[in-house]
Short mmCIF file of C-alpha atoms and ligand atoms in Angstrom, two decimals:
data_model
loop_
_atom_site.label_atom_id
_atom_site.label_comp_id
_atom_site.label_asym_id
_atom_site.label_seq_id
_atom_site.Cartn_x
_atom_site.Cartn_y
_atom_site.Cartn_z
CA MET A 26 0.00 0.00 0.00
CA SER A 27 1.44 3.35 -0.93
CA ASP A 28 0.36 6.56 0.74
CA ASN A 29 0.27 8.60 -2.45
CA ALA A 30 -1.34 11.57 -0.73
CA ASP A 31 1.78 12.15 1.36
CA PRO A 32 3.75 15.12 0.04
CA ILE A 33 7.49 15.11 -0.55
CA HIS A 34 8.84 16.40 2.74
CA ASP A 35 12.05 18.33 3.24
CA VAL A 36 13.28 15.81 5.81
CA LEU A 37 12.29 12.39 7.05
CA VAL A 38 13.64 11.52 10.49
CA ILE A 39 13.66 7.79 11.28
CA GLY A 40 13.32 7.34 15.05
CA SER A 41 12.02 9.86 17.55
CA GLY A 42 14.41 9.24 20.43
CA ALA A 43 16.72 11.91 21.79
CA ALA A 44 18.72 12.32 18.58
CA GLY A 45 15.82 12.27 16.13
CA GLY A 46 13.69 14.49 18.37
CA ALA A 47 16.47 17.07 18.69
CA ALA A 48 16.98 17.15 14.93
CA ALA A 49 13.24 17.46 14.29
CA VAL A 50 12.83 20.30 16.80
CA HIS A 51 15.50 22.47 15.21
CA LEU A 52 14.66 21.64 11.61
CA SER A 53 10.98 22.39 12.10
CA ALA A 54 11.79 25.56 14.04
CA ALA A 55 13.85 26.61 11.00
CA HIS A 56 10.62 26.22 8.93
CA HIS A 57 11.52 22.98 7.17
CA ASP A 58 8.81 20.45 6.49
CA VAL A 59 9.73 17.54 8.75
CA CYS A 60 8.16 14.11 9.17
CA LEU A 61 9.26 12.12 12.21
CA LEU A 62 8.68 8.36 11.95
CA GLU A 63 8.69 6.26 15.12
CA ARG A 64 8.17 2.52 15.56
CA SER A 65 7.05 2.58 19.16
CA ASP A 66 3.60 3.62 20.33
CA GLY A 67 5.23 5.44 23.26
CA LYS A 68 3.81 3.10 25.88
CA SER A 69 6.86 0.96 26.63
CA LEU A 70 9.68 1.88 29.00
CA LYS A 71 12.93 2.91 27.42
CA PRO A 72 16.01 1.26 28.91
CA CYS A 73 18.03 4.31 29.89
CA GLY A 74 19.38 5.61 33.19
CA GLY A 75 18.37 9.11 32.19
CA GLY A 76 21.55 10.72 33.57
CA MET A 77 22.39 13.87 31.64
CA ALA A 78 24.33 17.09 32.16
CA ALA A 79 22.03 20.02 32.76
CA ALA A 80 24.25 21.96 30.35
CA VAL A 81 22.39 20.42 27.38
CA GLN A 82 19.60 22.88 28.17
CA HIS A 83 21.64 25.53 26.33
CA TRP A 84 20.96 23.74 23.05
CA PHE A 85 17.19 24.18 23.28
CA PRO A 86 15.05 27.32 23.29
CA PHE A 87 12.42 25.69 25.55
CA SER A 88 12.69 24.16 29.01
CA LEU A 89 13.65 20.49 29.31
CA GLU A 90 12.70 20.57 32.98
CA PRO A 91 9.32 18.83 32.54
CA ALA A 92 11.39 15.67 31.86
CA VAL A 93 13.75 16.20 34.81
CA GLU A 94 12.91 14.17 37.91
CA GLN A 95 16.03 14.64 40.02
CA VAL A 96 19.04 16.91 40.22
CA VAL A 97 22.04 14.87 41.36
CA ARG A 98 24.29 16.60 43.86
CA ARG A 99 26.12 13.63 45.27
CA VAL A 100 27.61 10.49 43.76
CA ASP A 101 28.51 7.37 45.74
CA PHE A 102 31.09 5.02 44.26
CA SER A 103 31.83 1.52 45.56
CA TRP A 104 34.08 -1.41 44.73
CA CYS A 105 32.29 -4.76 45.23
CA LEU A 106 29.80 -2.88 47.45
CA GLN A 107 32.66 -1.72 49.71
CA ASP A 108 35.46 0.81 49.81
CA PRO A 109 33.07 3.76 49.34
CA VAL A 110 33.98 7.07 47.80
CA VAL A 111 31.56 9.96 48.11
CA ALA A 112 31.66 12.87 45.72
CA GLU A 113 29.69 16.05 46.21
CA LEU A 114 29.13 17.47 42.74
CA PRO A 115 29.97 21.13 42.34
CA GLY A 116 26.89 23.32 42.05
CA ASP A 117 28.12 24.73 38.74
CA ALA A 118 27.94 21.34 36.99
CA PRO A 119 24.55 19.88 37.90
CA PHE A 120 23.63 16.46 36.63
CA TRP A 121 19.98 15.73 35.83
CA ILE A 122 18.08 12.48 35.85
CA VAL A 123 15.36 12.62 33.24
CA ARG A 124 12.48 10.24 32.71
CA ARG A 125 13.50 9.10 29.27
CA GLU A 126 10.06 8.52 27.76
CA ARG A 127 9.09 12.05 28.85
CA LEU A 128 12.20 13.60 27.29
CA ASP A 129 11.55 11.91 23.94
CA GLN A 130 7.89 12.94 24.10
CA LEU A 131 8.80 16.54 24.97
CA LEU A 132 11.11 16.83 21.96
CA ALA A 133 8.54 15.30 19.60
CA GLU A 134 5.80 17.60 20.97
CA GLU A 135 7.99 20.65 20.50
CA ALA A 136 8.72 19.58 16.91
CA THR A 137 5.01 19.16 16.20
CA ASN A 138 4.36 22.61 17.72
CA HIS A 139 6.61 23.91 14.95
CA GLY A 140 4.66 22.01 12.31
CA ALA A 141 6.47 18.68 12.13
CA VAL A 142 4.39 15.57 11.50
CA HIS A 143 4.98 12.85 14.10
CA GLN A 144 3.82 9.39 13.10
CA THR A 145 4.07 6.56 15.62
CA GLY A 146 3.64 2.85 15.05
CA VAL A 147 5.80 3.10 11.91
CA ASP A 148 8.35 0.30 11.61
CA VAL A 149 10.70 1.39 8.83
CA THR A 150 11.88 -1.58 6.80
CA HIS A 151 13.20 -0.05 3.56
CA VAL A 152 15.22 3.03 2.78
CA GLU A 153 16.22 3.83 -0.77
CA ARG A 154 17.17 6.58 -3.15
CA HIS A 155 14.40 7.52 -5.56
CA GLY A 156 15.84 9.93 -8.09
CA ALA A 157 16.97 12.95 -6.13
CA ASP A 158 14.80 12.01 -3.13
CA TRP A 159 14.80 9.43 -0.37
CA GLN A 160 11.98 6.95 -0.09
CA VAL A 161 11.18 5.21 3.16
CA THR A 162 8.83 2.24 3.43
CA ALA A 163 7.25 0.84 6.58
CA LYS A 164 6.48 -2.78 7.37
CA ASP A 165 2.79 -2.18 6.61
CA GLY A 166 3.65 -0.80 3.15
CA ARG A 167 3.17 2.90 3.85
CA GLN A 168 5.69 5.11 2.09
CA TRP A 169 7.16 8.57 2.58
CA ARG A 170 9.47 10.66 0.44
CA ALA A 171 11.78 13.53 1.26
CA ARG A 172 14.74 15.48 -0.03
CA ALA A 173 16.80 14.50 3.00
CA LEU A 174 16.98 11.78 5.59
CA VAL A 175 18.09 11.72 9.21
CA ILE A 176 18.83 8.23 10.52
CA ALA A 177 18.08 8.24 14.24
CA ASP A 178 16.78 4.76 14.95
CA GLY A 179 19.28 3.83 17.64
CA SER A 180 21.67 0.99 18.27
CA GLY A 181 19.89 -1.57 16.10
CA SER A 182 19.88 0.59 12.98
CA PRO A 183 20.81 -1.33 9.83
CA TRP A 184 20.88 1.80 7.61
CA PRO A 185 24.31 3.33 8.22
CA GLN A 186 26.07 0.16 7.17
CA ARG A 187 23.79 -0.42 4.20
CA LEU A 188 24.29 3.16 3.02
CA GLY A 189 28.03 3.08 3.66
CA ILE A 190 28.13 5.73 6.38
CA GLY A 191 29.26 5.47 10.00
CA PRO A 192 31.56 2.67 11.15
CA ARG A 193 31.78 -0.44 9.00
CA GLY A 194 31.98 -2.67 12.07
CA VAL A 195 30.16 -1.73 15.26
CA ASN A 196 31.23 -2.27 18.88
CA HIS A 197 28.63 -2.96 21.52
CA ALA A 198 28.29 -2.68 25.25
CA SER A 199 26.03 -5.29 26.85
CA THR A 200 23.50 -3.67 29.15
CA VAL A 201 20.65 -4.64 31.40
CA SER A 202 18.31 -2.16 33.00
CA VAL A 203 15.64 -2.39 35.67
CA ARG A 204 13.19 0.34 36.60
CA LEU A 205 12.05 0.01 40.21
CA GLU A 206 9.27 1.66 42.16
CA GLY A 207 10.29 3.24 45.44
CA GLN A 208 13.78 4.52 46.12
CA GLY A 209 15.14 1.78 48.38
CA SER A 210 18.10 3.19 50.28
CA LEU A 211 18.99 5.70 47.58
CA ASP A 212 18.56 9.28 48.76
CA ASP A 213 16.96 11.96 46.65
CA GLY A 214 19.64 13.72 44.64
CA SER A 215 22.23 10.99 44.98
CA ALA A 216 23.43 8.53 42.35
CA ARG A 217 25.42 5.36 42.80
CA PHE A 218 28.17 3.78 40.68
CA GLU A 219 29.42 0.29 41.53
CA PHE A 220 32.66 -0.99 40.02
CA GLY A 221 34.11 -4.41 40.77
CA LEU A 222 30.95 -6.51 40.56
CA VAL A 223 30.73 -6.09 36.78
CA PRO A 224 33.50 -7.50 34.60
CA GLN A 225 34.78 -4.76 32.28
CA GLY A 226 32.05 -2.38 33.24
CA PHE A 227 30.02 -0.95 36.06
CA ALA A 228 26.54 -0.80 37.55
CA TRP A 229 24.56 2.33 38.33
CA ALA A 230 21.50 3.41 40.26
CA PHE A 231 19.93 6.75 39.36
CA PRO A 232 16.99 8.16 41.33
CA LEU A 233 13.71 9.14 39.71
CA ALA A 234 10.71 10.75 41.39
CA GLY A 235 9.48 7.76 43.41
CA GLY A 236 11.64 5.24 41.61
CA VAL A 237 15.12 4.17 40.61
CA ASN A 238 16.77 3.23 37.32
CA VAL A 239 19.28 0.48 37.96
CA GLY A 240 21.56 -0.69 35.18
CA VAL A 241 24.53 -2.89 34.46
CA GLY A 242 26.87 -2.32 31.53
CA SER A 243 29.87 -4.25 30.29
CA PHE A 244 32.05 -2.48 27.74
CA ILE A 245 34.95 -4.37 26.27
CA GLY A 246 34.33 -8.02 27.12
CA ARG A 247 33.21 -10.61 24.61
CA ASP A 248 31.72 -12.84 27.31
CA GLU A 249 28.01 -12.80 27.99
CA LEU A 250 27.23 -10.41 30.84
CA ASP A 251 25.85 -12.32 33.87
CA SER A 252 23.68 -9.44 34.98
CA ASN A 253 21.52 -11.59 37.26
CA ALA A 254 24.57 -12.42 39.38
CA VAL A 255 25.37 -8.68 39.64
CA LEU A 256 21.79 -7.67 40.43
CA ARG A 257 21.43 -10.39 43.06
CA GLN A 258 24.13 -8.62 45.03
CA LEU A 259 23.48 -5.02 44.08
CA LEU A 260 19.71 -4.80 44.53
CA PRO A 261 19.69 -5.85 48.23
CA ASP A 262 22.51 -3.36 48.82
CA LEU A 263 20.20 -0.68 47.38
CA GLY A 264 17.32 -1.82 49.60
CA PHE A 265 15.40 -3.90 47.04
CA ALA A 266 14.64 -7.62 46.71
CA GLU A 267 17.31 -9.39 44.68
CA ASP A 268 14.80 -10.36 41.97
CA ALA A 269 12.92 -7.04 41.92
CA GLY A 270 11.81 -5.43 38.68
CA GLU A 271 11.61 -6.45 35.08
CA ARG A 272 14.92 -6.70 33.22
CA GLN A 273 15.49 -5.23 29.79
CA HIS A 274 18.56 -6.42 27.89
CA ARG A 275 20.03 -4.13 25.21
CA ARG A 276 23.13 -4.01 23.10
CA LEU A 277 24.34 -0.45 23.00
CA ARG A 278 26.53 0.75 20.13
CA ILE A 279 29.57 2.56 21.40
CA TRP A 280 32.04 4.95 19.82
CA ASN A 281 34.84 3.09 18.02
CA GLY A 282 36.60 5.65 15.85
CA HIS A 283 36.18 8.69 13.66
CA HIS A 284 33.82 8.00 10.78
CA CYS A 285 32.03 9.77 8.01
CA LEU A 286 28.50 10.41 9.32
CA HIS A 287 26.96 11.80 6.15
CA GLY A 288 26.09 10.83 2.61
CA ASP A 289 24.23 12.58 -0.18
CA GLY A 290 21.25 14.14 1.60
CA VAL A 291 21.54 11.78 4.54
CA LEU A 292 22.96 12.06 8.07
CA VAL A 293 23.23 9.59 10.91
CA VAL A 294 22.83 10.75 14.52
CA GLY A 295 22.87 9.37 18.08
CA ASP A 296 23.33 5.67 18.77
CA ALA A 297 22.81 4.82 15.11
CA ALA A 298 26.03 6.80 14.52
CA SER A 299 27.84 4.91 17.34
CA LEU A 300 28.43 8.05 19.37
CA CYS A 301 27.94 6.66 22.88
CA ASP A 302 30.88 7.18 25.26
CA PRO A 303 32.79 3.86 25.51
CA PHE A 304 33.90 4.57 29.09
CA LEU A 305 30.81 5.86 30.92
CA ALA A 306 28.05 4.93 28.41
CA GLU A 307 26.99 8.53 28.14
CA GLY A 308 24.77 8.54 25.08
CA LEU A 309 22.13 11.21 25.70
CA ARG A 310 24.40 14.23 25.35
CA PRO A 311 25.94 13.07 22.05
CA ALA A 312 22.49 12.06 20.80
CA LEU A 313 21.12 15.55 21.51
CA MET A 314 24.31 17.23 20.27
CA SER A 315 24.30 15.30 16.99
CA GLY A 316 20.58 15.98 16.46
CA CYS A 317 21.16 19.71 16.95
CA GLU A 318 24.26 19.72 14.72
CA ALA A 319 22.47 17.68 12.05
CA ALA A 320 19.72 20.29 11.93
CA VAL A 321 22.19 23.16 11.47
CA HIS A 322 24.04 21.55 8.55
CA LEU A 323 20.97 20.04 6.93
CA SER A 324 19.15 23.35 7.08
CA ARG A 325 21.99 25.07 5.19
CA TRP A 326 22.05 22.21 2.67
CA LEU A 327 18.29 22.40 2.13
CA ARG A 328 18.56 26.14 1.54
CA GLY A 329 21.31 25.57 -1.03
CA GLU A 330 23.90 27.37 1.11
CA GLN A 331 26.18 24.32 1.01
CA THR A 332 26.38 21.44 -1.43
CA SER A 333 27.71 18.75 0.90
CA LEU A 334 26.95 17.61 4.45
CA ARG A 335 30.62 16.96 5.17
CA SER A 336 30.63 19.85 7.65
CA TYR A 337 28.34 17.78 9.93
CA SER A 338 30.85 14.92 10.14
CA SER A 339 33.64 17.43 10.82
CA ALA A 340 31.67 19.22 13.52
CA MET A 341 30.86 15.97 15.34
CA ARG A 342 34.47 14.88 15.13
CA GLU A 343 35.62 18.14 16.67
CA ARG A 344 32.90 18.52 19.30
CA TRP A 345 32.61 14.88 20.33
CA GLY A 346 34.93 12.46 18.53
CA GLU A 347 38.21 14.00 19.67
CA SER A 348 37.23 13.52 23.31
CA MET A 349 35.87 9.99 22.67
CA ALA A 350 39.14 8.90 21.06
CA TRP A 351 40.73 9.50 24.47
CA GLY A 352 37.72 8.08 26.32
CA ARG A 353 38.15 4.86 24.38
CA ARG A 354 41.81 4.60 25.34
CA ILE A 355 40.95 5.22 28.99
CA ALA A 356 38.21 2.56 28.84
CA GLN A 357 40.58 0.02 27.32
CA VAL A 358 43.08 0.48 30.14
CA PHE A 359 40.60 1.01 32.97
CA TYR A 360 38.36 -1.98 32.23
CA ARG A 361 41.33 -4.31 31.79
CA PHE A 362 42.68 -3.35 35.21
CA PRO A 363 39.58 -2.09 37.01
CA GLY A 364 40.93 -2.67 40.53
CA VAL A 365 43.88 -0.41 39.81
CA GLY A 366 41.58 1.98 37.99
CA TYR A 367 39.33 2.28 41.03
CA GLN A 368 42.18 2.87 43.45
CA LEU A 369 44.09 5.30 41.26
CA GLY A 370 41.28 6.86 39.29
CA ILE A 371 38.06 7.00 41.26
CA LYS A 372 39.64 7.27 44.70
CA ARG A 373 41.79 10.25 43.82
CA PRO A 374 40.55 13.37 45.57
CA THR A 375 40.30 15.23 42.28
CA ALA A 376 38.49 12.40 40.42
CA PRO A 377 34.84 13.19 41.26
CA ARG A 378 35.22 16.78 40.10
CA ARG A 379 36.90 15.59 36.90
CA ILE A 380 34.11 13.08 36.23
CA ALA A 381 31.53 15.81 36.82
CA GLN A 382 33.42 18.10 34.45
CA ILE A 383 33.59 15.39 31.77
CA LEU A 384 29.90 14.57 32.07
CA SER A 385 28.94 18.24 31.96
CA GLY A 386 31.04 18.81 28.86
CA GLU A 387 33.19 21.37 30.67
CA MET A 388 36.19 19.11 29.99
CA GLY A 389 36.97 16.45 27.41
CA TYR A 390 38.75 13.15 28.01
CA GLY A 391 41.70 14.60 26.12
CA ASP A 392 42.27 17.04 29.00
CA ILE A 393 42.94 14.23 31.48
CA ALA A 394 43.73 11.15 29.41
CA GLN A 395 47.48 11.16 29.16
CA ARG A 396 47.96 11.55 32.91
CA VAL A 397 45.31 8.92 33.71
CA ILE A 398 46.63 6.31 31.28
CA LYS A 399 50.23 6.83 32.39
CA ARG A 400 49.22 6.45 36.04
CA LEU A 401 47.24 3.24 35.37
CA LEU A 402 49.95 1.63 33.24
CA LEU A 403 52.78 2.55 35.62
CA GLN A 404 51.00 1.20 38.70
CA ARG A 405 50.05 -2.04 37.01
CA GLY A 406 53.69 -2.91 36.40
C1 FAD B 16 20.46 0.47 29.94
C2 FAD B 16 20.95 1.77 29.39
C3 FAD B 16 21.13 2.86 30.23
C4 FAD B 16 21.60 4.07 29.72
N1 FAD B 16 21.76 5.12 30.58
C5 FAD B 16 22.19 6.31 30.09
C6 FAD B 16 22.33 7.42 30.94
O1 FAD B 16 22.02 7.39 32.12
N2 FAD B 16 22.81 8.57 30.40
C7 FAD B 16 23.14 8.67 29.08
O2 FAD B 16 23.61 9.74 28.67
N3 FAD B 16 22.99 7.63 28.25
C8 FAD B 16 22.52 6.46 28.71
N4 FAD B 16 22.35 5.41 27.87
C9 FAD B 16 22.57 5.62 26.44
C10 FAD B 16 21.37 6.35 25.84
O3 FAD B 16 20.18 5.76 26.25
C11 FAD B 16 21.44 6.31 24.32
O4 FAD B 16 22.72 6.69 23.89
C12 FAD B 16 20.37 7.24 23.73
O5 FAD B 16 19.11 6.68 23.96
C13 FAD B 16 20.58 7.46 22.26
O6 FAD B 16 19.46 8.13 21.72
P1 FAD B 16 19.03 7.87 20.22
O7 FAD B 16 17.93 8.85 19.95
O8 FAD B 16 20.19 7.84 19.33
O9 FAD B 16 18.46 6.39 20.20
P2 FAD B 16 17.15 5.80 20.88
O10 FAD B 16 16.84 6.49 22.14
O11 FAD B 16 17.35 4.32 20.91
O12 FAD B 16 15.99 6.17 19.86
C14 FAD B 16 15.85 5.50 18.65
C15 FAD B 16 14.37 5.52 18.30
O13 FAD B 16 14.20 4.92 17.02
C16 FAD B 16 13.06 4.08 17.05
N5 FAD B 16 13.23 3.05 16.04
C17 FAD B 16 14.07 1.99 16.07
N6 FAD B 16 13.93 1.24 14.96
C18 FAD B 16 12.98 1.86 14.22
C19 FAD B 16 12.38 1.56 12.96
N7 FAD B 16 12.72 0.46 12.26
N8 FAD B 16 11.43 2.38 12.48
C20 FAD B 16 11.07 3.50 13.19
N9 FAD B 16 11.60 3.83 14.39
C21 FAD B 16 12.53 3.01 14.88
C22 FAD B 16 13.07 3.51 18.47
O14 FAD B 16 11.78 3.06 18.84
C23 FAD B 16 13.54 4.69 19.28
O15 FAD B 16 12.49 5.49 19.78
C24 FAD B 16 21.88 4.19 28.34
C25 FAD B 16 21.65 3.11 27.49
C26 FAD B 16 21.18 1.91 28.00
C27 FAD B 16 20.92 0.77 27.05
#
């Protein structure tokens, strides 16, 4: 079935998560005709801790606060549930916990306020060039056409590889998340990171209003993550039953090198572009950043002010990739020798402030990497 009545849009955005929503907001605010296609009906929980630097607010002309449920002021670190380190976050680098479904909804609503069309329940199964346009087909046969395409359908996206953009081979973190009702022993405004229980990774607990997002992520291992073993120990420590909550397993694409993120009239953003931080799994900020950047470069391209979208790939390399190249090196050393990493990295008096500065975007991994890696390698020997 073909929806012949549908006009040729300026831009089709596949996926209305953080990255697609951010792109749609700015493109529609710049008066482009945008159609946002989303598979989900918005009723299911999204596996995401929701931790995000408040600094991302600067990228949006409307308040993101309706999605914010907690402002984190204190972070507790532990090694195998012991050896605690407490970090009070500086007031100038606040860290938000957002309810993820609400954030995505807020972005999509804002885009529709500017005239974008938001269609849910659309499972995109085909993407192809049709003359000078892009044609997208859904599982149920509906079709859409546009001059440009933004690929924002997350870690499972097949399109970058099929279209020859982004990394040829992808690297994944294995993750499990649990959303729990009640806060257990976690205080309002405090987040928890546990190293030691998770091989080549860490576990986290982020507070929501009346709930907690607990997650486990393993970053460089090839072995299957035994998240149940981790949660059996971690959940009672957080004041919950060891089998509490429903578990969602996800493979999360992580940053694995500088890549071309554009083609002719097409850009890839967010997890689909493998932007997620390979050390701390921070994926929301790069998703929002890439969505905003995509809109800037695509808007100029649509107006004929530039003939290529190369500037988008360059901007993401400069704003995000350069830091991730160092983040990846830190992850490779830290997660191979996590005990040393905890003692020499996390337990250093300056570490919590550095982590807060990294997560807020005030600092990049490049600013600290050489010292950190040298320290870890020297102590290991
Ligand atoms: C367990 C877990 C915890 C995390 N915690 C944090 C955290 O605390 N802080 C942080 O910064 N990052 C976190 N991340 C990473 C972060 O969630 C991602 O990097 C972020 O969601 C990327 O946004 P996105 O818009 O690129 O992708 P997504 O949020 O995955 O959005 C993609 C959208 O595309 C839609 N879609 C997929 N396929 C199709 C299709 N065929 N047709 C149409 N639509 C489709 C999906 O339904 C989805 O809505 C976490 C990830 C996981 C797995």
